[in-house]
Short mmCIF file of C-alpha atoms and ligand atoms in Angstrom, two decimals:
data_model
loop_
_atom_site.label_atom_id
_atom_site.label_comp_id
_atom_site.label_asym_id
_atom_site.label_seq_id
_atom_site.Cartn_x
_atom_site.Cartn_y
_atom_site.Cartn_z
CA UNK A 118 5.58 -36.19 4.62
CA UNK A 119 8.73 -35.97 5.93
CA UNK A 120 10.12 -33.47 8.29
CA UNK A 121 11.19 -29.95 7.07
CA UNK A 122 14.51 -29.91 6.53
CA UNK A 123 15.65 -26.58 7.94
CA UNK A 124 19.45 -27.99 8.66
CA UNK A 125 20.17 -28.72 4.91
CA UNK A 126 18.32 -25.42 4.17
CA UNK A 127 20.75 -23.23 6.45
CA UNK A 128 23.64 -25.02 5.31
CA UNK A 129 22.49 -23.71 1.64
CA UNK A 130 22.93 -20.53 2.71
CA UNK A 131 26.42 -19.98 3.35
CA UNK A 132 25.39 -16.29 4.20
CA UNK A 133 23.90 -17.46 7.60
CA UNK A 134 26.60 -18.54 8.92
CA UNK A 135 28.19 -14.85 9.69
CA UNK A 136 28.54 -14.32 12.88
CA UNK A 137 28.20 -10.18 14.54
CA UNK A 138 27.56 -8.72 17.92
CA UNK A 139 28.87 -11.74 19.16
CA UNK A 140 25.99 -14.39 17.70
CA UNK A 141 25.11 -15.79 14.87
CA UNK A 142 23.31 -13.25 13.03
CA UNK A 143 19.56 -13.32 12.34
CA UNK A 144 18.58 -12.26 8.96
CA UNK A 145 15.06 -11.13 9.35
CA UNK A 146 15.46 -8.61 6.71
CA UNK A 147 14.33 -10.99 4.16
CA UNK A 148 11.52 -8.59 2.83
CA UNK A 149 13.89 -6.27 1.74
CA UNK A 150 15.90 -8.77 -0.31
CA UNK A 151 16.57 -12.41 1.02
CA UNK A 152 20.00 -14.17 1.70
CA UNK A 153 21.34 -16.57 -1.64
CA UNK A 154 22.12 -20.15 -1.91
CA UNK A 155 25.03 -21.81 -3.32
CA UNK A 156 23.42 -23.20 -6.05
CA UNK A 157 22.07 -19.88 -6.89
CA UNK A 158 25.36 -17.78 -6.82
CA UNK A 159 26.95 -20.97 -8.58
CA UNK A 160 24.98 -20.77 -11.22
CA UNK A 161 25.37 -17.07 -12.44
CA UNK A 162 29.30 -17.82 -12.25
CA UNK A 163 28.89 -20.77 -14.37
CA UNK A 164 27.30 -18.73 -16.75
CA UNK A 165 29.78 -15.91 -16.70
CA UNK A 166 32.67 -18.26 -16.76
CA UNK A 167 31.49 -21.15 -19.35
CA UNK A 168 28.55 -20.05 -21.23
CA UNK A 169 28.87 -16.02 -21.67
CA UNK A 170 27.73 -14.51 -24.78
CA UNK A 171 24.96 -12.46 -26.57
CA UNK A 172 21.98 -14.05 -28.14
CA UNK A 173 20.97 -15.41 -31.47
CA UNK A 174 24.00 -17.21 -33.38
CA UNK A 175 25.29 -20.21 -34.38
CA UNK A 176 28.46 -20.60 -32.57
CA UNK A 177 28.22 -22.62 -28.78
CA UNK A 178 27.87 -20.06 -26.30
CA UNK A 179 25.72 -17.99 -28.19
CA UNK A 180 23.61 -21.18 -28.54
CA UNK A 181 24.27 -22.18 -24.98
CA UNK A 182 22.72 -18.98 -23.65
CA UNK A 183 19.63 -18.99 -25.56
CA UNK A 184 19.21 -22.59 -24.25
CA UNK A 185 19.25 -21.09 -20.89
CA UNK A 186 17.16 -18.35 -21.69
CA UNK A 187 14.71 -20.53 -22.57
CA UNK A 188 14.86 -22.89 -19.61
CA UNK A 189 14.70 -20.11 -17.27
CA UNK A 190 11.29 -18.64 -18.85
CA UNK A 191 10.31 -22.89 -17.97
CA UNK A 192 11.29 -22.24 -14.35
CA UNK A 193 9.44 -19.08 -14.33
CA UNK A 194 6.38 -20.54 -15.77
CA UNK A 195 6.44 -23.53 -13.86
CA UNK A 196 6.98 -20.79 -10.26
CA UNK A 197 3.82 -19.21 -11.61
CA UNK A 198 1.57 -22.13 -12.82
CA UNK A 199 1.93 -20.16 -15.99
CA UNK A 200 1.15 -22.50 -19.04
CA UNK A 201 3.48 -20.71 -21.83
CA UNK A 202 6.91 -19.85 -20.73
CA UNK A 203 6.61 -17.17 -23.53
CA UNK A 204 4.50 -15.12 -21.29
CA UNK A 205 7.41 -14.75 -18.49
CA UNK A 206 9.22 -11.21 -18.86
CA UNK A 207 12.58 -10.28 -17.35
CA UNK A 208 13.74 -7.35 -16.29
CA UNK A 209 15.99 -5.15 -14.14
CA UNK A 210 13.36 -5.13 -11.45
CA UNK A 211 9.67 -5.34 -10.56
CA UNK A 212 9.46 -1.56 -10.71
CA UNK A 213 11.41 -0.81 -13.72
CA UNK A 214 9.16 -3.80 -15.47
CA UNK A 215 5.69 -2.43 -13.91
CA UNK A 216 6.62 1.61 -15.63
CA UNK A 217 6.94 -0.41 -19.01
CA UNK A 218 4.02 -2.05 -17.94
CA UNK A 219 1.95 0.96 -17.21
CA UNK A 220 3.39 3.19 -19.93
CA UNK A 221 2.45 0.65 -22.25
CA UNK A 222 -1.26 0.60 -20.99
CA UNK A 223 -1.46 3.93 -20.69
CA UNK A 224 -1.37 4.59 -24.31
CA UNK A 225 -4.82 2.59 -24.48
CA UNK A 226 -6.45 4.67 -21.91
CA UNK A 227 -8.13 7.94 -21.94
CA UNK A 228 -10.18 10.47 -20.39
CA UNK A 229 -13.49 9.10 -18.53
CA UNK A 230 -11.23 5.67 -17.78
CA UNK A 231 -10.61 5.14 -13.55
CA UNK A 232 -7.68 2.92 -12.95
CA UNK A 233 -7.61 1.84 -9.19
CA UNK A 234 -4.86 1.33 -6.70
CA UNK A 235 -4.69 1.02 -2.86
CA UNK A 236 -3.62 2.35 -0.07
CA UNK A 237 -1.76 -1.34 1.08
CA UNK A 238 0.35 -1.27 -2.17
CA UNK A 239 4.44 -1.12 -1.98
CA UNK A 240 4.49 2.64 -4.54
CA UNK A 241 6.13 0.32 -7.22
CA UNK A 242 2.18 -0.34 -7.60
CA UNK A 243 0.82 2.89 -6.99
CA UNK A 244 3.33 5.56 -8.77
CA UNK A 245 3.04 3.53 -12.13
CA UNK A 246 -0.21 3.83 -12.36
CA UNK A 247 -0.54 7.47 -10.83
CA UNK A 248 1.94 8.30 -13.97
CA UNK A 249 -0.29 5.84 -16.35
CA UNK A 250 -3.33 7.78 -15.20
CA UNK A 251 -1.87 11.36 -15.54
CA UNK A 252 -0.53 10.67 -19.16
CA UNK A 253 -3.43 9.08 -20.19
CA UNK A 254 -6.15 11.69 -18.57
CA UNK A 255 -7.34 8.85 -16.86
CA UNK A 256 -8.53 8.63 -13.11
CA UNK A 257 -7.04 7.71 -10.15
CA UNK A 258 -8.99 6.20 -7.59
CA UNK A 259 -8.01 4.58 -4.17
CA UNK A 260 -9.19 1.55 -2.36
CA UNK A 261 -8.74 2.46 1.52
CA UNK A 262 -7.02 0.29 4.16
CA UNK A 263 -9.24 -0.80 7.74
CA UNK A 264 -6.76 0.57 9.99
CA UNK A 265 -7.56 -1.84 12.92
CA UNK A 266 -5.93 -4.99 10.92
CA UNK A 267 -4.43 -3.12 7.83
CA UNK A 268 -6.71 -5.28 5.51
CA UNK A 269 -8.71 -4.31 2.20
CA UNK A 270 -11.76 -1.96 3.24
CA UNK A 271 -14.17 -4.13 1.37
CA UNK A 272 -16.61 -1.29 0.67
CA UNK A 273 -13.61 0.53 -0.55
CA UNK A 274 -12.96 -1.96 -3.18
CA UNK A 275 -16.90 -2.12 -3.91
CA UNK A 276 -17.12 1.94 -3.95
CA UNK A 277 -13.90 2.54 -6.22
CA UNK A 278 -14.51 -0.29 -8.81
CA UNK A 279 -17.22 0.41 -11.18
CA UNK A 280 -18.08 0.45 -15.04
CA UNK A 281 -15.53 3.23 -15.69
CA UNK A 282 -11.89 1.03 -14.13
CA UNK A 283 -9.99 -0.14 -17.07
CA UNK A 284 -7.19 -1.33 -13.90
CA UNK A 285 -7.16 -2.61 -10.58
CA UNK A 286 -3.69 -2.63 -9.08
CA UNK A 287 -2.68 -4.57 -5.55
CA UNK A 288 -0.50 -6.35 -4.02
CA UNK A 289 -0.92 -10.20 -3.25
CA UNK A 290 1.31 -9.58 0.19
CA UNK A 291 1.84 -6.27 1.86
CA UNK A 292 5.89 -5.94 2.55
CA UNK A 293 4.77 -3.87 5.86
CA UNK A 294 1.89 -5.06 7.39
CA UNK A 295 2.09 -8.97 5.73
CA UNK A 296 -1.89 -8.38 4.64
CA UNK A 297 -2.63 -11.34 2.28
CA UNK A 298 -5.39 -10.10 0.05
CA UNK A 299 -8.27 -11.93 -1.81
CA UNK A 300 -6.73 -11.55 -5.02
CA UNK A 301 -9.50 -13.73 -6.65
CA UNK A 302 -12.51 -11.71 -5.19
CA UNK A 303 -11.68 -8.46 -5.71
CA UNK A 304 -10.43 -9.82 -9.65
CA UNK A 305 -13.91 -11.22 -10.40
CA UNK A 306 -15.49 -7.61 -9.16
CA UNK A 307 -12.90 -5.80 -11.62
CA UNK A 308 -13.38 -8.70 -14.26
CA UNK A 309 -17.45 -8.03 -14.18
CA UNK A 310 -16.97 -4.41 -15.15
CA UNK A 311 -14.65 -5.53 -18.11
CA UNK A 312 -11.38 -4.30 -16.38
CA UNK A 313 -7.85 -6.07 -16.22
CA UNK A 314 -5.87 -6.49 -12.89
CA UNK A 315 -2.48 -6.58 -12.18
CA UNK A 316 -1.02 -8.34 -8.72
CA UNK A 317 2.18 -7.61 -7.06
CA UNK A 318 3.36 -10.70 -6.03
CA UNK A 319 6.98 -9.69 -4.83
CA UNK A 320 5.72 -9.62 -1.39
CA UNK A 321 4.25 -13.03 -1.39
CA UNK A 322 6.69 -14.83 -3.58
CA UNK A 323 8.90 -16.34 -1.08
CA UNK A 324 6.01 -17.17 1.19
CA UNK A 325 3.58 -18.92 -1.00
CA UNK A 326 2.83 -20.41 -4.11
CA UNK A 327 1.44 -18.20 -7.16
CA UNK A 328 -0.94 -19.77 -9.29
CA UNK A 329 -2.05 -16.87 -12.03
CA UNK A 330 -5.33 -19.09 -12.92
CA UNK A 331 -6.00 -19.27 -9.23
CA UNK A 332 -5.54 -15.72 -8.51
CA UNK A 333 -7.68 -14.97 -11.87
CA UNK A 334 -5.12 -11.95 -12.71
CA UNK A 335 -3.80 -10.22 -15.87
CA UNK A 336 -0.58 -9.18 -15.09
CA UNK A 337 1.62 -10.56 -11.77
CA UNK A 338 5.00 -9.07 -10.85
CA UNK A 339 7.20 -9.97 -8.31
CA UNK A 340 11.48 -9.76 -8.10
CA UNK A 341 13.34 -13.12 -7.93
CA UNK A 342 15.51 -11.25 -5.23
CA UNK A 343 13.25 -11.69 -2.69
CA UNK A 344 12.91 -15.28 -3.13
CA UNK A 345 16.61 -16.65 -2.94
CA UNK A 346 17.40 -14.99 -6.75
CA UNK A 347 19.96 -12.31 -7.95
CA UNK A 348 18.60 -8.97 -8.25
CA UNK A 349 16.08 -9.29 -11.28
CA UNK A 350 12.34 -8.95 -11.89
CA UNK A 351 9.41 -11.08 -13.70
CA UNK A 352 6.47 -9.71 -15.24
CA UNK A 353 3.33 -12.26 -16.55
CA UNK A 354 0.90 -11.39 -18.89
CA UNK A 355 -1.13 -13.31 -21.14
CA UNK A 356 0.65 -13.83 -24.61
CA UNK A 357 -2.76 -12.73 -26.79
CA UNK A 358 -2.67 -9.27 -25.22
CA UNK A 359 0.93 -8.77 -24.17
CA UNK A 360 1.91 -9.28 -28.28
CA UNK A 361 -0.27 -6.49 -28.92
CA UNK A 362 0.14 -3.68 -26.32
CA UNK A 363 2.32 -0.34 -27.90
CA UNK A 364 5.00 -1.41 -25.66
CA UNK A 365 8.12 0.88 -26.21
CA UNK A 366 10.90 -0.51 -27.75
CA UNK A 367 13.86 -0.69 -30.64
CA UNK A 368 12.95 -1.08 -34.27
CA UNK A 369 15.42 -3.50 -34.69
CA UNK A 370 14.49 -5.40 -31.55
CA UNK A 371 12.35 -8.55 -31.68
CA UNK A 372 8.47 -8.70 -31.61
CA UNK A 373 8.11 -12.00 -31.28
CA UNK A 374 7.41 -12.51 -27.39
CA UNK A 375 8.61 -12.63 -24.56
CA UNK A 376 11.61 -10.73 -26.65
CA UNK A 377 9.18 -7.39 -27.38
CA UNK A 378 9.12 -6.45 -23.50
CA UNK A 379 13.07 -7.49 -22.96
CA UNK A 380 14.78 -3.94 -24.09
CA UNK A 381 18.43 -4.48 -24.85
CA UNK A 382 20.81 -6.98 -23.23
CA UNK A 383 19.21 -8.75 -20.21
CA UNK A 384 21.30 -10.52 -17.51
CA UNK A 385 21.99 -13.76 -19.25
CA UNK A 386 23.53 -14.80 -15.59
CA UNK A 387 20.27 -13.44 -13.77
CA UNK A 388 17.79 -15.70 -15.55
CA UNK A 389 20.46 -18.16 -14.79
CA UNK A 390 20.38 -17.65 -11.27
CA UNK A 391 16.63 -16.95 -11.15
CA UNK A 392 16.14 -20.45 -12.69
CA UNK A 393 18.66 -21.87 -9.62
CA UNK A 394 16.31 -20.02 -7.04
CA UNK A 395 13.13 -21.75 -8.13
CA UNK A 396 14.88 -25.21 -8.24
CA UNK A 397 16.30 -24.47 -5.02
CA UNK A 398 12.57 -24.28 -3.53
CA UNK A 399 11.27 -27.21 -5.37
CA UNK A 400 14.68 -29.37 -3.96
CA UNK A 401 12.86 -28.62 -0.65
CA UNK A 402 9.19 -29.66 -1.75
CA UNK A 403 11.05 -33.09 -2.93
CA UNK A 404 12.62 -33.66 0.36
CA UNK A 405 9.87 -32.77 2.11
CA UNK A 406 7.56 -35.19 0.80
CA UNK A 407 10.09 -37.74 -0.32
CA UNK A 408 9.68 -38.02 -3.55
CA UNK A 409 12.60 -37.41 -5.91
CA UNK A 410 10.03 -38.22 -9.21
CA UNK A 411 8.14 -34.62 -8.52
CA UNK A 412 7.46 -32.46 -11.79
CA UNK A 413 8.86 -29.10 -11.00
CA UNK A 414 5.69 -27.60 -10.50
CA UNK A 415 4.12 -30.68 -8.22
CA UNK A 416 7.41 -29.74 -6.17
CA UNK A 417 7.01 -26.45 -5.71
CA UNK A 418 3.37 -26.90 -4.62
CA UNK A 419 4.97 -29.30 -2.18
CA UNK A 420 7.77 -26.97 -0.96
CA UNK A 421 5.33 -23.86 -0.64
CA UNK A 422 3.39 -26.31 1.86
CA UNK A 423 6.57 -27.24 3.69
CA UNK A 424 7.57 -23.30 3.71
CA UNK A 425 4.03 -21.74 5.20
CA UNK A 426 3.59 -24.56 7.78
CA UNK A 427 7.43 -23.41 9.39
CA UNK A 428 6.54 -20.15 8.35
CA UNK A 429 3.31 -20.15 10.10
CA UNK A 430 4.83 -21.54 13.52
CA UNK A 431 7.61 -18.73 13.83
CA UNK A 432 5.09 -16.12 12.68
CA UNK A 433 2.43 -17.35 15.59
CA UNK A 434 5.45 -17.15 18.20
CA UNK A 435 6.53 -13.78 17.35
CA UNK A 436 3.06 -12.69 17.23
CA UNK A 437 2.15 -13.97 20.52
CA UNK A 438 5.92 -12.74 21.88
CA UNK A 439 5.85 -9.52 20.91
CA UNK A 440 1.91 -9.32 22.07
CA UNK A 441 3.06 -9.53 25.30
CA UNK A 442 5.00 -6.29 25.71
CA UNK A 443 3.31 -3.62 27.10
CA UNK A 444 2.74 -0.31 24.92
CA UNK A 445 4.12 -2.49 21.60
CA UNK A 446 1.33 -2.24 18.54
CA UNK A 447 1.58 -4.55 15.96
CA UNK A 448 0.77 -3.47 12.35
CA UNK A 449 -1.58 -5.95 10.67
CA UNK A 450 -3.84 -9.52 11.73
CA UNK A 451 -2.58 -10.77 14.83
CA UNK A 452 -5.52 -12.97 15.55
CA UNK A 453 -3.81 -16.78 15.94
CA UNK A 454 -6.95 -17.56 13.84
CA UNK A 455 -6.45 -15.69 10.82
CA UNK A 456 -2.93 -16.59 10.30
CA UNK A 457 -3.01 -17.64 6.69
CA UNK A 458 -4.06 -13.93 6.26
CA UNK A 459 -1.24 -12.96 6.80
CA UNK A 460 2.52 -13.17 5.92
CA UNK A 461 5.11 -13.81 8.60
CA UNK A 462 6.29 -10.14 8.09
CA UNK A 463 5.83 -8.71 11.48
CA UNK A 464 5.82 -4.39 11.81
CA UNK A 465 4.73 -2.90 14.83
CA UNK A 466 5.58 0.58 17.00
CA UNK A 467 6.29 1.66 20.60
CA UNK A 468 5.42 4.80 21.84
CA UNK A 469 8.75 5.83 23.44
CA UNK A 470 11.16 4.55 21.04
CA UNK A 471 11.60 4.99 17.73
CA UNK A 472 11.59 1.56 15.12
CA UNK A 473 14.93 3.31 13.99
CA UNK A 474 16.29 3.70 17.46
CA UNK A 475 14.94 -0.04 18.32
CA UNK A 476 16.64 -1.16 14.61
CA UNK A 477 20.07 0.35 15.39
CA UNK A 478 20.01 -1.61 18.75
CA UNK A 479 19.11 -4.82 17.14
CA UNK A 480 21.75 -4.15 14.61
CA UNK A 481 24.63 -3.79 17.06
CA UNK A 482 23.11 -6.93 18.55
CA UNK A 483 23.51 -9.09 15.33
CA UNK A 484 19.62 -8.50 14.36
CA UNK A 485 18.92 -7.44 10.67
CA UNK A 486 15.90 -6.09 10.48
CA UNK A 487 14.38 -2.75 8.82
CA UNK A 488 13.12 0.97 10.30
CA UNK A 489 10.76 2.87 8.08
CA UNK A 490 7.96 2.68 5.50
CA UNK A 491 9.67 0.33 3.05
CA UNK A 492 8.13 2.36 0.47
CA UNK A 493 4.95 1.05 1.45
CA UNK A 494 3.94 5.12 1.75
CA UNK A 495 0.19 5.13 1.04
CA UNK A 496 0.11 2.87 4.22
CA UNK A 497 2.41 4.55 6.66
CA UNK A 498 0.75 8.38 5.45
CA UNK A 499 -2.67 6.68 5.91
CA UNK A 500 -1.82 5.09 9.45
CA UNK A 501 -0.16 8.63 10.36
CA UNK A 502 3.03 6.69 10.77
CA UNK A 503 5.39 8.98 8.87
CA UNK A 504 8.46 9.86 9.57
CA UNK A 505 9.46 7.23 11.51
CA UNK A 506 7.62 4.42 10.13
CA UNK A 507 7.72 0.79 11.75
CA UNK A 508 10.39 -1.43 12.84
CA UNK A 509 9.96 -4.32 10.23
CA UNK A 510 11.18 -8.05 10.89
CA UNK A 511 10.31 -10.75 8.42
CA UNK A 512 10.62 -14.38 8.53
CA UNK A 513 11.94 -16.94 5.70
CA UNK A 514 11.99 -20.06 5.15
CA UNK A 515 15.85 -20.40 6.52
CA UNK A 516 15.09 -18.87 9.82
CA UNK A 517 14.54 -20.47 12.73
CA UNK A 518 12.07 -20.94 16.03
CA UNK A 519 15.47 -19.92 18.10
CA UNK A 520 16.15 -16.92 16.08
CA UNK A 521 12.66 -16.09 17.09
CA UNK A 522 13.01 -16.36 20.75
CA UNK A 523 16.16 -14.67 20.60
CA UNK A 524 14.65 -11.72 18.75
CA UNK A 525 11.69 -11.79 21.02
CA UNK A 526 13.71 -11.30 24.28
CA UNK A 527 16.05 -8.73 22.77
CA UNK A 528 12.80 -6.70 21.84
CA UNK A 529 11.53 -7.12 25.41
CA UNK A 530 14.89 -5.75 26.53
CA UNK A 531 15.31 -2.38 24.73
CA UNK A 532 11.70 -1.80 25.01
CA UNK A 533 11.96 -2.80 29.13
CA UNK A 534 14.91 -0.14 29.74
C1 LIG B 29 5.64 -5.57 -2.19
C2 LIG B 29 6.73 -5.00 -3.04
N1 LIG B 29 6.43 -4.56 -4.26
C3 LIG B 29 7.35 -4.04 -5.08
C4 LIG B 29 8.66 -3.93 -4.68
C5 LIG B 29 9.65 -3.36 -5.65
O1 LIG B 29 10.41 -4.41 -6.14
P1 LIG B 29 11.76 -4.15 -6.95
O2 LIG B 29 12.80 -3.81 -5.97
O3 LIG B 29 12.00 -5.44 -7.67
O4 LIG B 29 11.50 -3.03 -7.90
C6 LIG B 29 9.02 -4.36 -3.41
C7 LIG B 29 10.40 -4.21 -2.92
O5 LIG B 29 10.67 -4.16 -1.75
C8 LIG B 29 8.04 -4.92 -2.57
O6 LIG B 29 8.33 -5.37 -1.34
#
């Protein structure tokens, strides 16, 4: 393996290189949308400028954009470990794709039927399946959060999911407290009782690599926004039961899929720019381990390698930085040796100053990083931490072990005076 290449990584990203409150500024406010590469934003002009058009006729740039249509769903797949690119969805967003979703379901649910969320979950996976539940007469049951490390309560999960779920909903990464969940274990308990299970992945899509047979799933979201994209969002779900499900759409639009789930125009220049994204992580897995030959996919898995080992290291730093002030709590596993439990999304609270006080300061200092419950509300009402929330900073692949220090000692300040 080589080493990670973080220099030709920054200098991707021309967006790092503003400079406020006289330094460079840190973006740590990846979880709430990350910064772009070149590539990427180069891409969605080239296909505004050379290749714009609607779908489905014979002349060029008609032709041209289905051909990128259908490379993109490729990218998608390969991002996913997805076999059939015709089981990639895209959409405005991963909330506006998981309503569909859950209206869709909905209408093969009724009353005696428990679908199950948790209290973890971003409400993008918790309101769509409140609604599902409440238009279907359905259930709604919730798996409970062990407030010590914000992890799955594991009785929870074993109390809530029984012969009745037709759903389990949760998240593969919490955006607030980082909590990496089991996704495999707690899909074989819903599997045994004959229900489906859809993962948010938006959390954990920048972080590490998705594999749906892995993870055992039905349905995965996540939002290529949040890992280098334009703003769009992906669904998955298996083409067998996806091509069946009373999904709402146009008489006149297709059935054939993915096209049933993709109401009206879509942004042609999105999937363009989504497809940039993912071949802007797999350029990293080939220069990490050298090898230029690398299917897609075999890069990726090599990039998501490179990206949790740096990850990892800053995460461990801030972790043990911030441990160190007196009076600070951090929200989630801190324990050195449960790191790959974790994201390298770091929350935490101080008792005498607000995370949107301590946000503003970091702000005016050149820190981006976010104040509040990130709509992560089941887990800030359960933790007792509304209004205020938590003061959120979240590491990407693109920052750096300096950026960390610095953020450290500016914490240590405000919180010291
Ligand atoms: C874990 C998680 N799930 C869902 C969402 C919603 O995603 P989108 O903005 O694509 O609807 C977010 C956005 O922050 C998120 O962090």
């Amino acid at each position: 393996m080589r080493k990670y290449p973080i220099d030709a990584i920054r200098e991707a990203f021309p967006g790092l290189k503003r400079s406020t409150g006289g330094r460079n500024a840190i973006f740590f406010d990846g979880p709430g949308g990350s910064q772009v590469p070149n590539s990427v934003a180069k891409a969605v002009s080239n296909y505004l400028i050379h290749h714009n058009a609607n779908t489905g006729m014979s002349f060029e740039t008609s032709l041209e954009t289905d051909r990128i249509i259908s490379e993109s769903l490729q990218a998608c797949s390969d991002l996913l470990g997805a076999s059939n690119p015709n089981e990639i969805i895209f959409g405005q967003n991963m909330t506006s794709l998981n309503i569909q979703l859950a209206s869709a379901l909905s209408r093969t649910w009724g009353v005696g039927d428990e679908v199950v969320v948790t209290r973890l979950d971003h409400d993008g996976n918790v309101r769509p399946w409140a609604l599902a539940a409440e238009w279907s007469g359905a259930t709604l049951r919730k798996i409970d959060v062990d407030p010590k490390d914000c992890t799955l309560d594991m009785e929870s999960v074993l109390e809530n999911i029984t012969e009745n779920t037709v759903l389990v909903a949760l998240g593969a990464a919490s955006n607030l407290s980082g909590t990496i969940n089991d996704v495999r274990k707690i899909a074989d308990i819903a599997h045994q009782f004959g229900a489906e299970v859809v993962v948010d992945a938006v959390h954990y899509a920048p972080h590490s690599l998705i594999d749906i047979e892995e993870m055992r799933c039905d349905y995965l979201l996540c939002s290529p926004y949040k890992f280098f994209g334009p703003h769009q969002g992906l669904l998955w779900g298996r083409a067998e039961r996806m091509s069946k499900l009373p999904v709402a759409k146009l008489r006149v639009s297709s059935e054939i899929m993915p096209f049933r789930w993709m109401t009206g125009t879509q942004s042609h220049e999105g999937m363009a720019g989504t497809m940039a994204a993912i071949d802007h992580i797999a350029w990293i897995g080939r220069e990490y381990s050298g090898d230029e030959s690398l299917s897609r996919r075999n890069a990726l898995i090599s990039a998501y390698d490179a990206i949790e080992k740096h990850e990892r290291a800053l995460c461990l730093r801030m972790l043990e930085g911030l441990g160190e002030i007196d009076g600070l709590r951090i929200w989630g596993v801190t324990d050195p040796q449960r790191i790959a439990e974790r994201s390298p999304t770091i929350s935490f609270t101080h008792p005498s100053i607000s995370a949107g006080e301590i946000a503003k300061i970091l702000a005016n200092k050149g820190i981006f990083v976010w104040s509040g419950n990130f709509y992560a509300l089941e887990l800030t009402e359960f933790l007792d931490l509304e209004p205020e929330g938590v003061l959120r900073a979240g590491v990407l692949h693109y920052n750096t072990m300096g950026e960390v220090e610095d953020f450290i000692s500016e914490v240590r300040e405000i919180l010291a005076s």
